[in-house]
Amino acid sequence: MQKQDIRSMLPEELETAIKSLGEKPFRAKQIFGWLTRGAESFDEMTNLSQALQETLDANFTLAVPELADKQTSEDGTVKYLWQLEDGNCVETVLMRYHHGNTVCISTQVGCRMGCTFCASAIGGLVRNLKPSEMLGQVIFTAKDSGLTISNVVLMGIGEPLDNFDNVLCFLKLVNHPDGLHIGMRHITLSTCGLAEVIDKLGEHNIQLTLTVSLHAPDDETRNRLVPMNRKWGIDVLMAACKRYFKRTGRRISFEYAMVDGVNDTPEHAELLAKRMSDAGGHVNLIPLNPIAERSLGPSGKTNLDTFTETLRRRGVNVTVRRSLGRDIDAACGQLRKRREKEEKSL
Ligand code: SAH
C-alpha cells in the first residue's frame, strides 16, 4: 500500500485514517498540532506512544522541505528557497508589514502561463505542488523565522488556478481552526485570469481576496504580455470577474505591471479606466521588476505619474505598490532561476 502524505490531510481525514489503524480518534488533533508546529519526524511527537509513532511512520510520509538558500533584504524581507523531496526548488517570501507578517508562497514548480515579463515562465511548468508542499512553505517559514504568520498570499511561482484542487485543499488546511487558523480574509490569491476557473472558485464562495493580473486593458497589448489571454480575451475575463463579485461580495483587485513603452501610455490609462468603471475594482500599479532574461523594462516616473493621475481623474481607486526586497531578487521566480544557472555553470 502506498504511504499517504500526512501533511496534505485535514484533521477530519486524519481521524478516519487513524481510526482505521485502530487508534483513538482524538490522536488526529494531536498529530495535526505537531504538524502545524513544524514536526520533522514522527518521533518528535512525544505525547504519542512509540508504537503509534512507528505505525505512523509505516503508513504516512511527512513532507519536510529543506532550506536550500535564504536571503535577507535591507528592508527585512526574507526570501527562502526550499528544496522539495524530488530535488525541485520553490521560493517563499516573508514580508513584514505593519498589519502583520505575510508569507508569499509558490503553488507550482515553474509555470505554463508564459507571461513574457515573468521569470517563473522560463522553462515552463515542471509540476504542481501538493497541498502539503504549499502548507509546508508557511509552516517552515514560521518555524525558521520564529514569527507568527497572519497573512498568506498565493503570488509566488506558478498559477494557483492551474492547480485548483490542491490549492483548494491547501486553503482548507491553512484556514483550519486546529491548525494555523489563518482567516480567509487574510489570504490573497493572484491569478493571470483563467476565466472558467474564476467561476469555479466563485462557486465555493470563499471569502479570500482575489487579485487578477490584468497588465493591459486591450487584447492586443494583453496578448503580448499574458499570452494565455488569447484563449478568452479581456471581455470574457471581466465578465467572469463581475460574476465572481456578485456571487462572493468580494471586490477584485487588478494588478498592473507598468512596462516601458508597452502598456503605459495615457490611452492605455483611459481604456483601463473604462474597464474599471464597469468592474468597480481597485488597481495596483507595480513598476516592472526587470529580469535578466527579458528586454522589457519598467516605466519611467513621468509615465507612471501620468498614468496614475489619469486613472485618479477618472475616479479609479489606484495604488502604486511599494516594492519590497528588490535587492534580493524577490520578484517571482528569480532566485530559483539564478540557482539553476549556478548549478549549470558548476
Ligand atoms: N500566476 C499568478 C500568481 C503569480 S505572479 C498571477 O499571474 O497572478 C504574481 C504577480 O507578479 C502577478 O501579478 C505577476 O504578473 C507579477 N509579476 C511577475 N513577474 C513580474 C515582474 N518581473 N515585475 C513585476 N511584476 C511581476
mmCIF file of C-alpha atoms and ligand atoms in Angstrom:
data_model
loop_
_atom_site.group_PDB
_atom_site.id
_atom_site.type_symbol
_atom_site.label_atom_id
_atom_site.label_comp_id
_atom_site.label_asym_id
_atom_site.label_seq_id
_atom_site.Cartn_x
_atom_site.Cartn_y
_atom_site.Cartn_z
ATOM 1 C CA MET A 1 0.000 0.000 0.000
ATOM 2 C CA GLN A 2 1.255 3.477 -0.868
ATOM 3 C CA LYS A 3 2.019 5.720 2.077
ATOM 4 C CA GLN A 4 -0.268 8.730 2.432
ATOM 5 C CA ASP A 5 1.047 12.299 2.511
ATOM 6 C CA ILE A 6 0.021 13.209 6.072
ATOM 7 C CA ARG A 7 0.582 16.988 5.793
ATOM 8 C CA SER A 8 -1.978 17.143 2.961
ATOM 9 C CA MET A 9 -4.691 15.671 5.204
ATOM 10 C CA LEU A 10 -7.334 17.635 7.088
ATOM 11 C CA PRO A 11 -7.848 16.604 10.741
ATOM 12 C CA GLU A 12 -11.179 15.024 9.768
ATOM 13 C CA GLU A 13 -9.466 12.853 7.135
ATOM 14 C CA LEU A 14 -6.659 12.077 9.524
ATOM 15 C CA GLU A 15 -9.201 10.974 12.123
ATOM 16 C CA THR A 16 -10.756 8.466 9.710
ATOM 17 C CA ALA A 17 -7.327 7.129 8.772
ATOM 18 C CA ILE A 18 -6.227 6.881 12.423
ATOM 19 C CA LYS A 19 -9.419 5.052 13.392
ATOM 20 C CA SER A 20 -8.902 2.524 10.627
ATOM 21 C CA LEU A 21 -5.477 1.839 12.145
ATOM 22 C CA GLY A 22 -7.203 1.001 15.434
ATOM 23 C CA GLU A 23 -6.227 4.233 17.175
ATOM 24 C CA LYS A 24 -8.289 6.650 19.229
ATOM 25 C CA PRO A 25 -9.792 9.474 17.110
ATOM 26 C CA PHE A 26 -8.516 12.275 19.426
ATOM 27 C CA ARG A 27 -4.980 11.426 18.330
ATOM 28 C CA ALA A 28 -5.709 13.101 14.962
ATOM 29 C CA LYS A 29 -5.911 16.534 16.577
ATOM 30 C CA GLN A 30 -2.663 15.957 18.459
ATOM 31 C CA ILE A 31 -0.875 14.901 15.290
ATOM 32 C CA PHE A 32 -2.274 17.859 13.317
ATOM 33 C CA GLY A 33 -0.943 20.121 16.077
ATOM 34 C CA TRP A 34 2.545 18.635 15.772
ATOM 35 C CA LEU A 35 2.436 19.020 12.001
ATOM 36 C CA THR A 36 1.364 22.660 12.333
ATOM 37 C CA ARG A 37 4.306 23.384 14.644
ATOM 38 C CA GLY A 38 6.675 22.004 12.024
ATOM 39 C CA ALA A 39 7.455 18.476 13.249
ATOM 40 C CA GLU A 40 10.074 16.928 11.008
ATOM 41 C CA SER A 41 9.671 13.312 12.097
ATOM 42 C CA PHE A 42 7.090 11.209 13.904
ATOM 43 C CA ASP A 43 9.388 10.504 16.842
ATOM 44 C CA GLU A 44 9.221 14.216 17.733
ATOM 45 C CA MET A 45 5.567 13.643 18.632
ATOM 46 C CA THR A 46 6.339 12.856 22.227
ATOM 47 C CA ASN A 47 2.785 12.612 23.541
ATOM 48 C CA LEU A 48 2.189 9.613 21.247
ATOM 49 C CA SER A 49 3.343 6.131 22.202
ATOM 50 C CA GLN A 50 6.374 4.768 20.424
ATOM 51 C CA ALA A 51 4.147 2.104 18.891
ATOM 52 C CA LEU A 52 1.900 4.776 17.371
ATOM 53 C CA GLN A 53 4.906 6.763 16.130
ATOM 54 C CA GLU A 54 6.077 3.622 14.336
ATOM 55 C CA THR A 55 2.621 2.935 12.901
ATOM 56 C CA LEU A 56 2.504 6.478 11.556
ATOM 57 C CA ASP A 57 5.946 6.118 10.049
ATOM 58 C CA ALA A 58 4.891 2.902 8.325
ATOM 59 C CA ASN A 59 1.707 4.403 6.888
ATOM 60 C CA PHE A 60 2.433 8.047 6.150
ATOM 61 C CA THR A 61 5.059 10.279 4.599
ATOM 62 C CA LEU A 62 5.950 13.564 6.242
ATOM 63 C CA ALA A 63 6.938 16.181 3.651
ATOM 64 C CA VAL A 64 9.731 18.336 5.057
ATOM 65 C CA PRO A 65 11.269 20.946 2.753
ATOM 66 C CA GLU A 66 14.990 21.516 3.044
ATOM 67 C CA LEU A 67 16.324 25.047 3.246
ATOM 68 C CA ALA A 68 18.455 25.450 0.095
ATOM 69 C CA ASP A 69 19.055 29.194 0.308
ATOM 70 C CA LYS A 70 17.931 32.202 2.303
ATOM 71 C CA GLN A 71 18.453 35.887 1.645
ATOM 72 C CA THR A 72 17.536 38.785 3.883
ATOM 73 C CA SER A 73 16.862 42.197 2.411
ATOM 74 C CA GLU A 74 17.777 45.530 3.984
ATOM 75 C CA ASP A 75 14.052 46.139 4.493
ATOM 76 C CA GLY A 76 13.634 42.915 6.497
ATOM 77 C CA THR A 77 12.090 40.870 3.685
ATOM 78 C CA VAL A 78 13.368 37.295 3.715
ATOM 79 C CA LYS A 79 13.435 35.079 0.666
ATOM 80 C CA TYR A 80 13.585 31.324 1.137
ATOM 81 C CA LEU A 81 14.491 28.737 -1.453
ATOM 82 C CA TRP A 82 13.066 25.379 -0.356
ATOM 83 C CA GLN A 83 14.168 22.106 -1.834
ATOM 84 C CA LEU A 84 11.370 19.571 -2.124
ATOM 85 C CA GLU A 85 11.626 15.793 -1.783
ATOM 86 C CA ASP A 86 12.247 15.247 -5.503
ATOM 87 C CA GLY A 87 15.006 17.883 -5.638
ATOM 88 C CA ASN A 88 12.908 20.634 -7.213
ATOM 89 C CA CYS A 89 13.104 24.058 -5.605
ATOM 90 C CA VAL A 90 10.444 26.692 -4.915
ATOM 91 C CA GLU A 91 10.557 30.157 -3.424
ATOM 92 C CA THR A 92 8.749 31.666 -0.470
ATOM 93 C CA VAL A 93 8.973 35.303 0.593
ATOM 94 C CA LEU A 94 8.389 36.588 4.112
ATOM 95 C CA MET A 95 7.357 40.247 4.270
ATOM 96 C CA ARG A 96 6.969 42.205 7.460
ATOM 97 C CA TYR A 97 4.210 44.783 7.169
ATOM 98 C CA HIS A 98 2.720 46.868 9.948
ATOM 99 C CA HIS A 99 -0.514 44.865 9.558
ATOM 100 C CA GLY A 100 1.284 41.590 10.188
ATOM 101 C CA ASN A 101 3.760 39.086 8.844
ATOM 102 C CA THR A 102 2.901 37.930 5.352
ATOM 103 C CA VAL A 103 4.142 34.834 3.570
ATOM 104 C CA CYS A 104 4.080 34.713 -0.221
ATOM 105 C CA ILE A 105 4.022 31.097 -1.396
ATOM 106 C CA SER A 106 4.583 29.255 -4.671
ATOM 107 C CA THR A 107 1.852 26.971 -5.988
ATOM 108 C CA GLN A 108 3.697 25.156 -8.787
ATOM 109 C CA VAL A 109 7.256 24.300 -9.781
ATOM 110 C CA GLY A 110 7.546 26.565 -12.831
ATOM 111 C CA CYS A 111 4.506 27.844 -14.684
ATOM 112 C CA ARG A 112 2.919 27.244 -18.072
ATOM 113 C CA MET A 113 1.172 30.597 -18.484
ATOM 114 C CA GLY A 114 4.116 32.102 -20.386
ATOM 115 C CA CYS A 115 3.850 35.756 -19.283
ATOM 116 C CA THR A 116 6.618 37.469 -21.220
ATOM 117 C CA PHE A 117 7.953 39.587 -18.329
ATOM 118 C CA CYS A 118 7.954 36.868 -15.644
ATOM 119 C CA ALA A 119 10.950 34.760 -14.583
ATOM 120 C CA SER A 120 8.714 31.868 -13.483
ATOM 121 C CA ALA A 121 7.534 31.268 -17.044
ATOM 122 C CA ILE A 122 11.015 30.484 -18.350
ATOM 123 C CA GLY A 123 11.305 26.717 -18.685
ATOM 124 C CA GLY A 124 7.553 26.149 -18.402
ATOM 125 C CA LEU A 125 5.729 24.012 -15.862
ATOM 126 C CA VAL A 126 7.607 21.218 -14.110
ATOM 127 C CA ARG A 127 4.821 20.042 -11.797
ATOM 128 C CA ASN A 128 2.034 21.057 -9.458
ATOM 129 C CA LEU A 129 2.735 21.451 -5.761
ATOM 130 C CA LYS A 130 0.891 19.185 -3.345
ATOM 131 C CA PRO A 131 -1.188 20.793 -0.577
ATOM 132 C CA SER A 132 1.486 19.676 1.924
ATOM 133 C CA GLU A 133 4.176 21.479 -0.073
ATOM 134 C CA MET A 134 2.209 24.737 -0.040
ATOM 135 C CA LEU A 135 1.382 24.391 3.662
ATOM 136 C CA GLY A 136 5.000 23.414 4.382
ATOM 137 C CA GLN A 137 6.177 26.763 2.983
ATOM 138 C CA VAL A 138 4.059 28.619 5.554
ATOM 139 C CA ILE A 139 4.857 26.294 8.458
ATOM 140 C CA PHE A 140 8.616 26.145 7.920
ATOM 141 C CA THR A 141 8.911 29.868 7.206
ATOM 142 C CA ALA A 142 7.161 30.495 10.534
ATOM 143 C CA LYS A 143 9.435 27.971 12.246
ATOM 144 C CA ASP A 144 12.653 29.333 10.753
ATOM 145 C CA SER A 145 11.794 32.973 11.464
ATOM 146 C CA GLY A 146 10.183 32.376 14.862
ATOM 147 C CA LEU A 147 7.373 34.714 13.745
ATOM 148 C CA THR A 148 3.629 34.321 13.788
ATOM 149 C CA ILE A 149 2.247 34.464 10.272
ATOM 150 C CA SER A 150 -1.009 36.368 9.912
ATOM 151 C CA ASN A 151 -1.372 36.683 6.137
ATOM 152 C CA VAL A 152 -0.760 34.398 3.195
ATOM 153 C CA VAL A 153 -0.560 35.443 -0.439
ATOM 154 C CA LEU A 154 -0.539 32.985 -3.328
ATOM 155 C CA MET A 155 1.664 35.121 -5.564
ATOM 156 C CA GLY A 156 4.897 33.167 -5.811
ATOM 157 C CA ILE A 157 5.921 30.805 -8.597
ATOM 158 C CA GLY A 158 3.041 29.226 -10.506
ATOM 159 C CA GLU A 159 -0.568 29.862 -11.402
ATOM 160 C CA PRO A 160 -2.775 28.864 -8.447
ATOM 161 C CA LEU A 161 -5.877 28.361 -10.582
ATOM 162 C CA ASP A 162 -3.922 25.937 -12.787
ATOM 163 C CA ASN A 163 -3.548 23.716 -9.679
ATOM 164 C CA PHE A 164 -7.086 24.239 -8.432
ATOM 165 C CA ASP A 165 -7.867 21.111 -6.371
ATOM 166 C CA ASN A 166 -4.575 21.177 -4.473
ATOM 167 C CA VAL A 167 -4.878 24.926 -3.840
ATOM 168 C CA LEU A 168 -8.406 24.470 -2.518
ATOM 169 C CA CYS A 169 -7.172 21.738 -0.167
ATOM 170 C CA PHE A 170 -4.295 23.992 0.964
ATOM 171 C CA LEU A 171 -6.766 26.797 1.731
ATOM 172 C CA LYS A 172 -8.792 24.453 3.945
ATOM 173 C CA LEU A 173 -5.641 23.267 5.714
ATOM 174 C CA VAL A 174 -4.188 26.721 6.406
ATOM 175 C CA ASN A 175 -7.596 28.033 7.496
ATOM 176 C CA HIS A 176 -8.388 25.100 9.810
ATOM 177 C CA PRO A 177 -9.093 26.089 13.447
ATOM 178 C CA ASP A 178 -6.931 23.214 14.733
ATOM 179 C CA GLY A 179 -4.016 24.399 12.585
ATOM 180 C CA LEU A 180 -2.613 27.817 11.633
ATOM 181 C CA HIS A 181 -6.178 29.147 11.509
ATOM 182 C CA ILE A 182 -5.402 31.964 9.064
ATOM 183 C CA GLY A 183 -8.661 33.686 8.210
ATOM 184 C CA MET A 184 -9.789 33.664 4.579
ATOM 185 C CA ARG A 185 -9.847 37.459 4.629
ATOM 186 C CA HIS A 186 -6.139 37.305 5.368
ATOM 187 C CA ILE A 187 -5.463 35.231 2.274
ATOM 188 C CA THR A 188 -4.913 36.679 -1.216
ATOM 189 C CA LEU A 189 -4.934 34.588 -4.359
ATOM 190 C CA SER A 190 -3.449 36.086 -7.517
ATOM 191 C CA THR A 191 -4.330 34.751 -10.970
ATOM 192 C CA CYS A 192 -3.418 35.706 -14.505
ATOM 193 C CA GLY A 193 -7.111 35.294 -15.228
ATOM 194 C CA LEU A 194 -8.299 31.766 -16.038
ATOM 195 C CA ALA A 195 -11.912 32.859 -16.564
ATOM 196 C CA GLU A 196 -13.504 29.403 -16.256
ATOM 197 C CA VAL A 197 -11.661 28.643 -13.032
ATOM 198 C CA ILE A 198 -12.590 32.045 -11.556
ATOM 199 C CA ASP A 199 -16.202 30.884 -11.969
ATOM 200 C CA LYS A 200 -15.332 27.580 -10.288
ATOM 201 C CA LEU A 201 -13.690 29.394 -7.369
ATOM 202 C CA GLY A 202 -16.722 31.679 -7.097
ATOM 203 C CA GLU A 203 -18.962 28.642 -6.609
ATOM 204 C CA HIS A 204 -17.084 27.857 -3.399
ATOM 205 C CA ASN A 205 -17.887 31.353 -2.127
ATOM 206 C CA ILE A 206 -14.641 31.627 -0.181
ATOM 207 C CA GLN A 207 -14.031 34.998 1.442
ATOM 208 C CA LEU A 208 -10.427 35.357 0.293
ATOM 209 C CA THR A 209 -9.148 38.336 -1.701
ATOM 210 C CA LEU A 210 -8.843 37.645 -5.396
ATOM 211 C CA THR A 211 -6.426 39.667 -7.476
ATOM 212 C CA VAL A 212 -6.282 39.445 -11.242
ATOM 213 C CA SER A 213 -3.039 40.199 -13.069
ATOM 214 C CA LEU A 214 -4.547 42.295 -15.834
ATOM 215 C CA HIS A 215 -1.492 44.250 -17.073
ATOM 216 C CA ALA A 216 -3.312 45.621 -20.130
ATOM 217 C CA PRO A 217 -6.792 46.979 -20.933
ATOM 218 C CA ASP A 218 -6.939 45.782 -24.568
ATOM 219 C CA ASP A 219 -6.473 42.332 -26.088
ATOM 220 C CA GLU A 220 -3.663 43.317 -28.436
ATOM 221 C CA THR A 221 -1.415 44.520 -25.607
ATOM 222 C CA ARG A 222 -2.510 41.797 -23.202
ATOM 223 C CA ASN A 223 -1.873 39.004 -25.715
ATOM 224 C CA ARG A 224 1.689 40.259 -25.871
ATOM 225 C CA LEU A 225 2.259 40.301 -22.097
ATOM 226 C CA VAL A 226 -0.039 37.498 -20.909
ATOM 227 C CA PRO A 227 -0.267 35.022 -23.810
ATOM 228 C CA MET A 228 -2.973 32.897 -22.208
ATOM 229 C CA ASN A 229 -5.240 35.883 -22.821
ATOM 230 C CA ARG A 230 -5.644 34.580 -26.386
ATOM 231 C CA LYS A 231 -7.827 31.813 -25.013
ATOM 232 C CA TRP A 232 -10.539 34.018 -23.524
ATOM 233 C CA GLY A 233 -9.876 37.683 -24.181
ATOM 234 C CA ILE A 234 -10.471 40.517 -21.729
ATOM 235 C CA ASP A 235 -14.253 40.783 -22.223
ATOM 236 C CA VAL A 236 -14.749 37.184 -21.131
ATOM 237 C CA LEU A 237 -12.338 37.644 -18.213
ATOM 238 C CA MET A 238 -14.063 40.807 -16.980
ATOM 239 C CA ALA A 239 -17.464 39.112 -17.230
ATOM 240 C CA ALA A 240 -16.150 36.284 -15.024
ATOM 241 C CA CYS A 241 -14.808 38.882 -12.551
ATOM 242 C CA LYS A 242 -18.226 40.520 -12.392
ATOM 243 C CA ARG A 243 -19.924 37.193 -11.682
ATOM 244 C CA TYR A 244 -17.310 36.463 -9.007
ATOM 245 C CA PHE A 245 -18.035 39.765 -7.256
ATOM 246 C CA LYS A 246 -21.790 39.238 -7.478
ATOM 247 C CA ARG A 247 -21.521 35.771 -6.019
ATOM 248 C CA THR A 248 -18.999 36.370 -3.225
ATOM 249 C CA GLY A 249 -19.488 40.086 -2.491
ATOM 250 C CA ARG A 250 -15.690 40.412 -2.566
ATOM 251 C CA ARG A 251 -14.197 43.174 -4.678
ATOM 252 C CA ILE A 252 -11.410 42.093 -7.014
ATOM 253 C CA SER A 253 -8.069 43.906 -7.211
ATOM 254 C CA PHE A 254 -6.328 44.244 -10.551
ATOM 255 C CA GLU A 255 -2.553 44.081 -10.787
ATOM 256 C CA TYR A 256 -0.925 46.167 -13.492
ATOM 257 C CA ALA A 257 2.838 45.919 -14.068
ATOM 258 C CA MET A 258 3.987 49.112 -15.768
ATOM 259 C CA VAL A 259 6.137 48.144 -18.737
ATOM 260 C CA ASP A 260 8.017 50.911 -20.512
ATOM 261 C CA GLY A 261 6.562 51.671 -23.935
ATOM 262 C CA VAL A 262 4.242 48.648 -23.912
ATOM 263 C CA ASN A 263 1.217 49.305 -21.671
ATOM 264 C CA ASP A 264 1.920 52.683 -20.063
ATOM 265 C CA THR A 265 0.508 55.385 -22.403
ATOM 266 C CA PRO A 266 -2.342 57.751 -21.464
ATOM 267 C CA GLU A 267 -4.503 55.828 -23.997
ATOM 268 C CA HIS A 268 -3.940 52.640 -22.018
ATOM 269 C CA ALA A 269 -4.879 54.508 -18.847
ATOM 270 C CA GLU A 270 -8.123 55.781 -20.432
ATOM 271 C CA LEU A 271 -9.055 52.304 -21.632
ATOM 272 C CA LEU A 272 -8.221 50.822 -18.226
ATOM 273 C CA ALA A 273 -10.398 53.435 -16.518
ATOM 274 C CA LYS A 274 -13.280 52.395 -18.761
ATOM 275 C CA ARG A 275 -12.799 48.735 -17.836
ATOM 276 C CA MET A 276 -12.703 49.651 -14.148
ATOM 277 C CA SER A 277 -15.835 51.783 -14.221
ATOM 278 C CA ASP A 278 -17.615 48.574 -15.254
ATOM 279 C CA ALA A 279 -15.809 46.278 -12.825
ATOM 280 C CA GLY A 280 -15.653 48.623 -9.809
ATOM 281 C CA GLY A 281 -12.281 47.161 -8.898
ATOM 282 C CA HIS A 282 -9.137 48.526 -7.375
ATOM 283 C CA VAL A 283 -5.934 48.891 -9.442
ATOM 284 C CA ASN A 284 -2.492 48.128 -8.070
ATOM 285 C CA LEU A 285 0.282 49.557 -10.237
ATOM 286 C CA ILE A 286 3.698 47.915 -9.958
ATOM 287 C CA PRO A 287 6.709 49.220 -11.871
ATOM 288 C CA LEU A 288 8.032 46.165 -13.733
ATOM 289 C CA ASN A 289 10.835 44.352 -11.976
ATOM 290 C CA PRO A 290 13.250 43.811 -14.857
ATOM 291 C CA ILE A 291 14.593 40.288 -15.241
ATOM 292 C CA ALA A 292 17.886 39.424 -16.902
ATOM 293 C CA GLU A 293 16.353 37.051 -19.460
ATOM 294 C CA ARG A 294 13.969 39.644 -20.956
ATOM 295 C CA SER A 295 14.462 43.006 -22.613
ATOM 296 C CA LEU A 296 11.351 44.622 -21.073
ATOM 297 C CA GLY A 297 11.930 47.480 -18.638
ATOM 298 C CA PRO A 298 9.950 49.424 -16.020
ATOM 299 C CA SER A 299 8.069 52.598 -16.936
ATOM 300 C CA GLY A 300 9.794 55.837 -16.048
ATOM 301 C CA LYS A 301 8.500 58.184 -13.358
ATOM 302 C CA THR A 302 6.784 60.533 -15.841
ATOM 303 C CA ASN A 303 4.758 57.738 -17.454
ATOM 304 C CA LEU A 304 3.919 56.242 -14.078
ATOM 305 C CA ASP A 305 2.756 59.604 -12.676
ATOM 306 C CA THR A 306 0.699 60.495 -15.768
ATOM 307 C CA PHE A 307 -0.884 57.034 -15.800
ATOM 308 C CA THR A 308 -1.756 57.227 -12.100
ATOM 309 C CA GLU A 309 -3.179 60.744 -12.475
ATOM 310 C CA THR A 310 -5.297 59.763 -15.481
ATOM 311 C CA LEU A 311 -6.811 56.876 -13.549
ATOM 312 C CA ARG A 312 -7.442 59.033 -10.458
ATOM 313 C CA ARG A 313 -9.099 61.756 -12.532
ATOM 314 C CA ARG A 314 -11.437 59.128 -13.932
ATOM 315 C CA GLY A 315 -12.380 58.043 -10.412
ATOM 316 C CA VAL A 316 -10.427 54.781 -10.327
ATOM 317 C CA ASN A 317 -9.219 53.563 -6.963
ATOM 318 C CA VAL A 318 -5.484 53.175 -7.560
ATOM 319 C CA THR A 319 -2.347 52.476 -5.520
ATOM 320 C CA VAL A 320 1.285 52.203 -6.563
ATOM 321 C CA ARG A 321 2.770 49.125 -4.959
ATOM 322 C CA ARG A 322 5.797 49.512 -2.759
ATOM 323 C CA SER A 323 8.354 47.011 -3.906
ATOM 324 C CA LEU A 324 9.935 45.059 -1.048
ATOM 325 C CA GLY A 325 13.084 43.012 -1.324
ATOM 326 C CA ARG A 326 14.387 44.438 -4.604
ATOM 327 C CA ASP A 327 17.973 43.855 -3.526
ATOM 328 C CA ILE A 328 17.410 40.109 -3.068
ATOM 329 C CA ASP A 329 15.775 39.083 -6.368
ATOM 330 C CA ALA A 330 12.391 38.988 -4.666
ATOM 331 C CA ALA A 331 10.443 39.292 -7.926
ATOM 332 C CA CYS A 332 8.807 35.961 -8.678
ATOM 333 C CA GLY A 333 10.979 33.140 -9.809
ATOM 334 C CA GLN A 334 14.260 34.991 -9.864
ATOM 335 C CA LEU A 335 16.014 33.129 -7.075
ATOM 336 C CA ARG A 336 15.064 29.724 -8.454
ATOM 337 C CA LYS A 337 16.327 30.754 -11.901
ATOM 338 C CA ARG A 338 19.607 32.012 -10.525
ATOM 339 C CA ARG A 339 20.135 28.767 -8.658
ATOM 340 C CA GLU A 340 19.518 26.747 -11.834
ATOM 341 C CA LYS A 341 22.045 28.865 -13.692
ATOM 342 C CA GLU A 342 24.619 28.476 -10.934
ATOM 343 C CA GLU A 343 24.108 24.721 -10.945
ATOM 344 C CA LYS A 344 24.539 24.603 -14.718
ATOM 345 C CA SER A 345 27.770 26.576 -14.587
ATOM 346 C CA LEU A 346 29.295 24.298 -11.939
HETATM 347 N N1 SAH B 1 0.260 33.334 -11.682
HETATM 348 C C1 SAH B 1 -0.299 34.266 -10.771
HETATM 349 C C2 SAH B 1 0.485 34.478 -9.500
HETATM 350 C C3 SAH B 1 1.982 34.569 -9.586
HETATM 351 S S1 SAH B 1 2.716 36.046 -10.204
HETATM 352 C C4 SAH B 1 -0.565 35.592 -11.454
HETATM 353 O O1 SAH B 1 -0.246 35.716 -12.633
HETATM 354 O O2 SAH B 1 -1.154 36.465 -10.847
HETATM 355 C C5 SAH B 1 2.353 37.299 -9.036
HETATM 356 C C6 SAH B 1 2.307 38.679 -9.648
HETATM 357 O O3 SAH B 1 3.613 39.150 -10.013
HETATM 358 C C7 SAH B 1 1.477 38.767 -10.913
HETATM 359 O O4 SAH B 1 0.692 39.917 -10.904
HETATM 360 C C8 SAH B 1 2.548 38.817 -11.979
HETATM 361 O O5 SAH B 1 2.036 39.312 -13.186
HETATM 362 C C9 SAH B 1 3.579 39.689 -11.296
HETATM 363 N N2 SAH B 1 4.909 39.645 -11.889
HETATM 364 C C10 SAH B 1 5.579 38.603 -12.416
HETATM 365 N N3 SAH B 1 6.786 38.973 -12.865
HETATM 366 C C11 SAH B 1 6.894 40.293 -12.625
HETATM 367 C C12 SAH B 1 7.919 41.262 -12.855
HETATM 368 N N4 SAH B 1 9.049 40.925 -13.463
HETATM 369 N N5 SAH B 1 7.665 42.538 -12.463
HETATM 370 C C13 SAH B 1 6.510 42.881 -11.866
HETATM 371 N N6 SAH B 1 5.510 42.016 -11.605
HETATM 372 C C14 SAH B 1 5.703 40.732 -11.996
#
